[in-house]
GROMACS .gro file of C-alpha atoms in nm:
model
  367
    1MET     CA    1   8.827  10.004   7.614
    2SER     CA    2   8.859  10.377   7.466
    3ASP     CA    3   8.974  10.667   7.687
    4ARG     CA    4   8.608  10.808   7.719
    5SER     CA    5   8.433  10.493   7.842
    6VAL     CA    6   8.714  10.444   8.148
    7LEU     CA    7   8.669  10.794   8.232
    8SER     CA    8   8.256  10.751   8.162
    9ARG     CA    9   8.259  10.441   8.394
   10LEU     CA   10   8.491  10.648   8.649
   11MET     CA   11   8.264  10.913   8.725
   12GLN     CA   12   7.937  10.688   8.686
   13HIS     CA   13   7.669  10.759   8.970
   14ASP     CA   14   7.851  11.065   8.998
   15LEU     CA   15   7.627  11.363   8.892
   16GLY     CA   16   7.896  11.654   9.101
   17SER     CA   17   8.148  11.512   8.924
   18ARG     CA   18   8.010  11.527   8.585
   19ILE     CA   19   7.888  11.854   8.653
   20PHE     CA   20   8.233  11.986   8.767
   21LEU     CA   21   8.424  11.847   8.473
   22GLY     CA   22   8.170  11.983   8.282
   23LEU     CA   23   8.179  12.344   8.386
   24LEU     CA   24   8.618  12.294   8.418
   25LEU     CA   25   8.591  12.240   8.048
   26LEU     CA   26   8.388  12.512   7.955
   27VAL     CA   27   8.563  12.753   8.162
   28GLY     CA   28   8.891  12.605   8.062
   29ALA     CA   29   8.835  12.672   7.678
   30GLY     CA   30   8.569  12.916   7.680
   31MET     CA   31   8.731  13.206   7.897
   32PRO     CA   32   9.085  13.198   7.674
   33LEU     CA   33   8.850  13.175   7.320
   34ALA     CA   34   8.643  13.443   7.434
   35HIS     CA   35   8.940  13.670   7.538
   36LEU     CA   36   9.065  13.615   7.200
   37LEU     CA   37   8.771  13.632   7.003
   38LEU     CA   38   8.564  13.867   7.162
   39PRO     CA   39   8.615  14.277   7.152
   40GLU     CA   40   8.680  14.422   7.481
   41SER     CA   41   8.346  14.616   7.482
   42SER     CA   42   8.171  14.296   7.515
   43PHE     CA   43   8.071  14.183   7.878
   44LEU     CA   44   8.158  13.850   7.790
   45HIS     CA   45   8.525  13.980   7.717
   46PRO     CA   46   8.733  13.840   8.061
   47SER     CA   47   9.008  14.047   8.091
   48THR     CA   48   9.376  13.921   8.145
   49TYR     CA   49   9.300  14.011   8.483
   50THR     CA   50   8.986  13.806   8.527
   51LEU     CA   51   9.183  13.493   8.368
   52GLY     CA   52   9.476  13.546   8.596
   53LEU     CA   53   9.242  13.551   8.899
   54VAL     CA   54   9.050  13.267   8.804
   55GLY     CA   55   9.392  13.048   8.711
   56LYS     CA   56   9.501  13.180   9.059
   57TYR     CA   57   9.148  13.000   9.202
   58MET     CA   58   9.198  12.685   8.983
   59THR     CA   59   9.535  12.647   9.185
   60TYR     CA   60   9.392  12.693   9.543
   61ALA     CA   61   9.129  12.450   9.424
   62LEU     CA   62   9.382  12.188   9.368
   63LEU     CA   63   9.512  12.266   9.694
   64ALA     CA   64   9.171  12.211   9.851
   65ILE     CA   65   9.135  11.882   9.684
   66SER     CA   66   9.503  11.769   9.788
   67ILE     CA   67   9.325  11.854  10.159
   68ASP     CA   68   9.003  11.715  10.108
   69LEU     CA   69   9.156  11.408  10.009
   70ILE     CA   70   9.339  11.315  10.331
   71TRP     CA   71   9.108  11.509  10.573
   72GLY     CA   72   8.794  11.402  10.388
   73TYR     CA   73   8.818  11.043  10.281
   74CYS     CA   74   9.116  10.912  10.536
   75GLY     CA   75   9.010  11.178  10.899
   76ILE     CA   76   9.362  11.258  10.911
   77LEU     CA   77   9.293  11.651  10.936
   78SER     CA   78   9.694  11.827  10.790
   79LEU     CA   79   9.697  12.191  10.879
   80GLY     CA   80  10.046  12.220  10.750
   81HIS     CA   81   9.980  12.134  10.402
   82THR     CA   82  10.024  12.500  10.278
   83ALA     CA   83  10.421  12.418  10.341
   84PHE     CA   84  10.366  12.135  10.056
   85PHE     CA   85  10.189  12.403   9.845
   86ALA     CA   86  10.510  12.673   9.940
   87LEU     CA   87  10.759  12.436   9.839
   88GLY     CA   88  10.640  12.366   9.494
   89GLY     CA   89  10.627  12.726   9.458
   90TYR     CA   90  10.971  12.801   9.585
   91ALA     CA   91  11.092  12.536   9.345
   92MET     CA   92  10.929  12.710   9.054
   93GLY     CA   93  11.019  13.080   9.142
   94MET     CA   94  11.389  12.914   9.158
   95TYR     CA   95  11.320  12.825   8.815
   96LEU     CA   96  11.196  13.162   8.711
   97MET     CA   97  11.476  13.335   8.863
   98ARG     CA   98  11.731  13.177   8.663
   99GLN     CA   99  11.634  13.294   8.368
  100ILE     CA  100  11.659  13.631   8.466
  101GLY     CA  101  11.977  13.629   8.381
  102THR     CA  102  12.135  13.956   8.318
  103ARG     CA  103  11.845  14.105   8.311
  104GLY     CA  104  11.833  14.166   8.666
  105VAL     CA  105  11.965  14.493   8.818
  106TYR     CA  106  12.300  14.436   8.871
  107GLY     CA  107  12.341  14.214   8.554
  108ASP     CA  108  12.452  13.948   8.718
  109PRO     CA  109  12.436  13.610   8.471
  110VAL     CA  110  12.415  13.371   8.730
  111LEU     CA  111  12.303  13.524   9.122
  112PRO     CA  112  11.997  13.688   9.146
  113ASP     CA  113  11.965  14.008   9.251
  114PHE     CA  114  11.923  13.933   9.613
  115MET     CA  115  12.213  13.703   9.632
  116VAL     CA  116  12.429  13.990   9.471
  117PHE     CA  117  12.270  14.289   9.720
  118LEU     CA  118  12.385  14.001  10.017
  119SER     CA  119  12.722  13.975   9.865
  120TRP     CA  120  12.707  13.575   9.786
  121ASP     CA  121  13.027  13.475   9.540
  122SER     CA  122  12.845  13.138   9.388
  123LEU     CA  123  12.517  13.005   9.409
  124PRO     CA  124  12.421  12.729   9.702
  125TRP     CA  125  12.445  12.379   9.573
  126TYR     CA  126  12.081  12.349   9.605
  127TRP     CA  127  12.002  12.596   9.355
  128LEU     CA  128  12.191  12.397   9.099
  129GLY     CA  129  11.988  12.272   8.796
  130MET     CA  130  11.725  12.463   8.873
  131ASP     CA  131  11.763  12.649   8.568
  132MET     CA  132  11.657  12.357   8.388
  133PHE     CA  133  11.269  12.309   8.340
  134TRP     CA  134  11.248  11.959   8.371
  135PHE     CA  135  11.468  11.917   8.678
  136ALA     CA  136  11.279  12.221   8.825
  137MET     CA  137  10.931  12.027   8.771
  138LEU     CA  138  11.108  11.716   8.910
  139MET     CA  139  11.188  11.915   9.240
  140VAL     CA  140  10.824  12.049   9.228
  141LEU     CA  141  10.731  11.663   9.304
  142LEU     CA  142  11.003  11.556   9.466
  143ILE     CA  143  11.061  11.805   9.772
  144PRO     CA  144  10.703  11.824   9.902
  145GLY     CA  145  10.685  11.454   9.840
  146LEU     CA  146  10.995  11.385  10.041
  147LEU     CA  147  10.850  11.617  10.321
  148ALA     CA  148  10.558  11.406  10.330
  149LEU     CA  149  10.737  11.082  10.320
  150VAL     CA  150  10.966  11.150  10.634
  151PHE     CA  151  10.727  11.367  10.839
  152GLY     CA  152  10.439  11.124  10.740
  153TRP     CA  153  10.705  10.812  10.828
  154LEU     CA  154  10.754  10.957  11.146
  155ALA     CA  155  10.404  11.085  11.259
  156PHE     CA  156  10.267  10.764  11.154
  157ARG     CA  157  10.488  10.501  11.263
  158SER     CA  158  10.468  10.649  11.613
  159ARG     CA  159  10.026  10.639  11.570
  160VAL     CA  160  10.023  11.048  11.620
  161ALA     CA  161   9.680  11.110  11.520
  162GLY     CA  162   9.340  11.372  11.539
  163VAL     CA  163   9.412  11.676  11.757
  164TYR     CA  164   9.801  11.598  11.792
  165PHE     CA  165   9.871  11.502  11.400
  166SER     CA  166   9.703  11.848  11.354
  167ILE     CA  167   9.902  12.051  11.581
  168ILE     CA  168  10.276  11.900  11.459
  169THR     CA  169  10.153  11.957  11.098
  170GLN     CA  170  10.109  12.316  11.207
  171ALA     CA  171  10.414  12.333  11.366
  172LEU     CA  172  10.583  12.237  11.086
  173THR     CA  173  10.453  12.497  10.880
  174PHE     CA  174  10.531  12.740  11.093
  175ALA     CA  175  10.887  12.634  11.134
  176LEU     CA  176  10.942  12.641  10.738
  177MET     CA  177  10.820  12.995  10.752
  178LEU     CA  178  11.108  13.134  11.010
  179ALA     CA  179  11.372  12.893  10.856
  180PHE     CA  180  11.297  13.088  10.529
  181PHE     CA  181  11.209  13.405  10.671
  182ARG     CA  182  11.631  13.415  10.689
  183ASN     CA  183  11.861  13.546  10.411
  184GLU     CA  184  12.089  13.281  10.508
  185MET     CA  185  11.857  13.029  10.370
  186GLY     CA  186  11.890  13.126  10.006
  187PHE     CA  187  11.548  13.206   9.914
  188GLY     CA  188  11.552  13.597   9.917
  189GLY     CA  189  11.425  13.653  10.301
  190ASN     CA  190  11.134  13.827  10.332
  191ASN     CA  191  11.074  13.948  10.029
  192GLY     CA  192  11.088  13.638   9.863
  193LEU     CA  193  11.142  13.543   9.481
  194THR     CA  194  10.999  13.802   9.298
  195ASP     CA  195  11.069  14.044   8.917
  196PHE     CA  196  11.011  13.710   8.673
  197LYS     CA  197  11.067  13.750   8.323
  198ASP     CA  198  10.988  13.474   8.155
  199ILE     CA  199  10.890  13.079   8.163
  200LEU     CA  200  11.046  12.868   7.895
  201GLY     CA  201  11.139  13.156   7.649
  202TYR     CA  202  10.800  13.300   7.636
  203ASP     CA  203  10.808  13.642   7.842
  204LEU     CA  204  10.517  13.618   8.158
  205GLN     CA  205  10.378  13.933   8.088
  206ALA     CA  206  10.237  13.842   7.751
  207THR     CA  207   9.851  13.775   7.709
  208SER     CA  208   9.950  13.462   7.503
  209THR     CA  209  10.181  13.343   7.794
  210ARG     CA  210   9.920  13.414   8.075
  211ILE     CA  211   9.637  13.179   7.848
  212GLY     CA  212   9.897  12.922   7.803
  213LEU     CA  213   9.905  12.926   8.207
  214PHE     CA  214   9.536  12.952   8.257
  215VAL     CA  215   9.493  12.641   8.050
  216VAL     CA  216   9.733  12.434   8.194
  217THR     CA  217   9.614  12.522   8.558
  218ALA     CA  218   9.281  12.384   8.417
  219VAL     CA  219   9.410  12.056   8.274
  220ALA     CA  220   9.603  12.021   8.572
  221LEU     CA  221   9.348  12.054   8.767
  222GLY     CA  222   9.100  11.849   8.599
  223LEU     CA  223   9.369  11.566   8.597
  224GLY     CA  224   9.405  11.601   8.946
  225TYR     CA  225   9.044  11.576   9.008
  226ILE     CA  226   9.004  11.282   8.794
  227ALA     CA  227   9.343  11.108   8.976
  228CYS     CA  228   9.200  11.171   9.346
  229HIS     CA  229   8.839  11.027   9.210
  230TRP     CA  230   8.989  10.706   9.067
  231ILE     CA  231   9.189  10.676   9.420
  232VAL     CA  232   8.919  10.722   9.644
  233ARG     CA  233   8.685  10.445   9.400
  234SER     CA  234   8.970  10.228   9.397
  235ARG     CA  235   9.048   9.972   9.682
  236PHE     CA  236   9.278  10.141   9.815
  237GLY     CA  237   9.031  10.427   9.854
  238ARG     CA  238   8.783  10.210  10.039
  239VAL     CA  239   9.040  10.097  10.264
  240ILE     CA  240   9.131  10.451  10.334
  241THR     CA  241   8.769  10.552  10.395
  242ALA     CA  242   8.735  10.240  10.640
  243ILE     CA  243   9.084  10.369  10.844
  244ARG     CA  244   8.865  10.699  10.886
  245ASP     CA  245   8.532  10.556  10.968
  246GLY     CA  246   8.731  10.257  11.247
  247GLU     CA  247   9.105  10.290  11.244
  248GLY     CA  248   9.124   9.994  11.498
  249ARG     CA  249   8.882   9.797  11.310
  250ALA     CA  250   9.092   9.817  10.993
  251ARG     CA  251   9.404   9.725  11.177
  252PHE     CA  252   9.239   9.420  11.315
  253MET     CA  253   9.148   9.256  10.967
  254GLY     CA  254   9.506   9.311  10.889
  255TYR     CA  255   9.551   9.604  10.722
  256ARG     CA  256   9.929   9.805  10.764
  257VAL     CA  257   9.718  10.099  10.839
  258GLU     CA  258  10.037  10.320  10.851
  259HIS     CA  259  10.117  10.259  10.537
  260TYR     CA  260   9.815  10.347  10.381
  261LYS     CA  261   9.800  10.681  10.502
  262LEU     CA  262  10.169  10.769  10.473
  263TRP     CA  263  10.142  10.722  10.078
  264LEU     CA  264   9.811  10.896  10.055
  265PHE     CA  265   9.971  11.167  10.261
  266VAL     CA  266  10.279  11.174  10.019
  267PHE     CA  267  10.095  11.199   9.730
  268SER     CA  268   9.845  11.439   9.854
  269GLY     CA  269  10.174  11.675   9.947
  270MET     CA  270  10.289  11.613   9.578
  271LEU     CA  271   9.948  11.728   9.444
  272ALA     CA  272   9.952  12.035   9.655
  273GLY     CA  273  10.308  12.079   9.550
  274VAL     CA  274  10.207  12.120   9.194
  275ALA     CA  275   9.903  12.362   9.327
  276GLY     CA  276  10.227  12.577   9.418
  277ALA     CA  277  10.389  12.548   9.119
  278LEU     CA  278  10.157  12.676   8.883
  279TYR     CA  279  10.059  12.945   9.130
  280VAL     CA  280  10.356  13.100   9.094
  281PRO     CA  281  10.422  13.253   8.765
  282GLN     CA  282  10.047  13.333   8.776
  283VAL     CA  283  10.062  13.581   9.089
  284GLY     CA  284  10.438  13.645   9.033
  285ILE     CA  285  10.592  13.599   9.347
  286ILE     CA  286  10.625  13.343   9.617
  287ASN     CA  287  10.766  13.453   9.978
  288PRO     CA  288  10.758  13.313  10.309
  289GLY     CA  289  10.407  13.420  10.385
  290GLU     CA  290  10.271  13.149  10.194
  291PHE     CA  291  10.370  12.918  10.519
  292ALA     CA  292  10.169  13.122  10.690
  293PRO     CA  293   9.962  12.913  10.974
  294LEU     CA  294   9.660  13.105  10.890
  295ASN     CA  295   9.715  12.994  10.544
  296ALA     CA  296   9.673  12.662  10.624
  297ILE     CA  297   9.369  12.715  10.848
  298GLU     CA  298   9.249  12.883  10.559
  299ALA     CA  299   9.251  12.612  10.293
  300VAL     CA  300   9.080  12.358  10.584
  301VAL     CA  301   8.818  12.616  10.600
  302TRP     CA  302   8.756  12.626  10.236
  303VAL     CA  303   8.713  12.226  10.218
  304ALA     CA  304   8.447  12.269  10.507
  305VAL     CA  305   8.272  12.493  10.385
  306GLY     CA  306   8.243  12.336  10.026
  307GLY     CA  307   8.166  12.017  10.208
  308ARG     CA  308   8.451  11.765  10.318
  309GLY     CA  309   8.452  11.446  10.137
  310THR     CA  310   8.327  11.562   9.816
  311LEU     CA  311   8.551  11.622   9.606
  312TYR     CA  312   8.335  11.892   9.411
  313GLY     CA  313   8.245  12.034   9.741
  314ALA     CA  314   8.622  12.120   9.807
  315VAL     CA  315   8.686  12.303   9.444
  316MET     CA  316   8.355  12.459   9.548
  317GLY     CA  317   8.483  12.596   9.914
  318ALA     CA  318   8.811  12.720   9.745
  319VAL     CA  319   8.678  12.904   9.479
  320LEU     CA  320   8.365  13.069   9.714
  321VAL     CA  321   8.562  13.132   9.977
  322ASN     CA  322   8.830  13.292   9.754
  323TYR     CA  323   8.580  13.486   9.549
  324MET     CA  324   8.452  13.626   9.932
  325LYS     CA  325   8.825  13.706  10.030
  326THR     CA  326   8.852  13.927   9.686
  327TYR     CA  327   8.520  14.076   9.750
  328PHE     CA  328   8.620  14.179  10.148
  329THR     CA  329   9.000  14.285  10.116
  330VAL     CA  330   8.909  14.546   9.862
  331ALA     CA  331   8.547  14.632  10.053
  332TRP     CA  332   8.596  14.575  10.430
  333PRO     CA  333   8.979  14.466  10.458
  334GLU     CA  334   8.955  14.511  10.838
  335ALA     CA  335   8.644  14.279  10.816
  336TRP     CA  336   8.780  13.986  10.690
  337LEU     CA  337   8.912  13.756  10.930
  338TYR     CA  338   8.541  13.808  11.156
  339ALA     CA  339   8.375  13.713  10.820
  340LEU     CA  340   8.601  13.359  10.812
  341GLY     CA  341   8.575  13.288  11.116
  342THR     CA  342   8.189  13.341  11.147
  343LEU     CA  343   8.164  13.110  10.838
  344PHE     CA  344   8.333  12.880  10.977
  345VAL     CA  345   8.149  12.852  11.292
  346VAL     CA  346   7.840  12.849  11.098
  347VAL     CA  347   7.950  12.578  10.892
  348THR     CA  348   8.067  12.392  11.181
  349LEU     CA  349   7.732  12.437  11.350
  350PHE     CA  350   7.489  12.422  11.144
  351LEU     CA  351   7.590  12.281  10.830
  352PRO     CA  352   7.814  11.962  10.916
  353ARG     CA  353   7.808  11.872  10.532
  354GLY     CA  354   7.948  12.213  10.391
  355VAL     CA  355   7.780  12.351  10.085
  356VAL     CA  356   7.742  11.978   9.888
  357GLY     CA  357   7.532  11.863  10.211
  358LEU     CA  358   7.272  12.153  10.225
  359LEU     CA  359   7.261  12.128   9.834
  360GLU     CA  360   7.187  11.736   9.878
  361LYS     CA  361   6.926  11.840  10.130
  362LEU     CA  362   6.699  12.041   9.950
  363ARG     CA  363   6.724  11.844   9.645
  364ARG     CA  364   6.585  11.520   9.899
  365GLN     CA  365   6.310  11.723  10.014
  366LYS     CA  366   6.192  11.878   9.652
  367THR     CA  367   6.195  11.479   9.513
   0.00000   0.00000   0.00000
């Protein structure tokens, strides 16, 4: 059976997913081509800034999918998924820092500038091997995955659920933020990791590299979406939905509920780590602010606004809310948090299924 027919069967009876993947293909291929082929005077010519902005939105969309998978389909509200996002970002940032070499301010061939400034004599053990791309990418998956495995095993084994689980995930990301602020941790402290030069030998500021990162991000978002869609449509997905709707009944029927929750949580954490790794080279910095509890809450709001339990709704919410944030932080920066809070209250009270639910309701009324 061809890959195309497998994908067609997977997306059968899911108009929203087909529309999303079509739009992603259009954006992922169309914007780079328009940037390269159209003159800058054309209104259809996307600037390098626009490519970077849309690329950043796509990494947020991948993070939103990972949250929707665990919250929308399994009923586990994690307020700590931005910790996995940030850890993936730090793994990529460590690789990028090792590529600077003698081009840093202090010209040290091995130590990053902040370590020279703090009078470190040698690299900490956890920086070893991070100059190799394959090893760094392995860490992008392993570090968030291991943290999710240990944390999830302890939490689910103890049957921590509901609001208690949300609180301890929030405490996890807050604790990591405080730890990464410390210079002694060896991650750049308050300033984080920045001043990146190149990736795989290509200049990060070059247009061709920016386009390459944009395309890779679009491909990662598409593959992440298809993987999550396959999971929720599989037998495994039907079990996690049953756990969401009645954990006691699923347990009574003999399912090892903790195992299902744990592996979904680990996969979701690794997906968030990949999103963080793609985010860092496009924005040029990673610092402890990415662990901030407010960021975790914002990411949950993206999913709630779009419509949890619908993967394309999570993508829609991530893009919509972040576009609003971009606009508000330029036009009325002091009003953004009020607007975000108002949006969340309105969605919770009047649109429990988010924008997707509203669109489906309008479509049913028309038919």
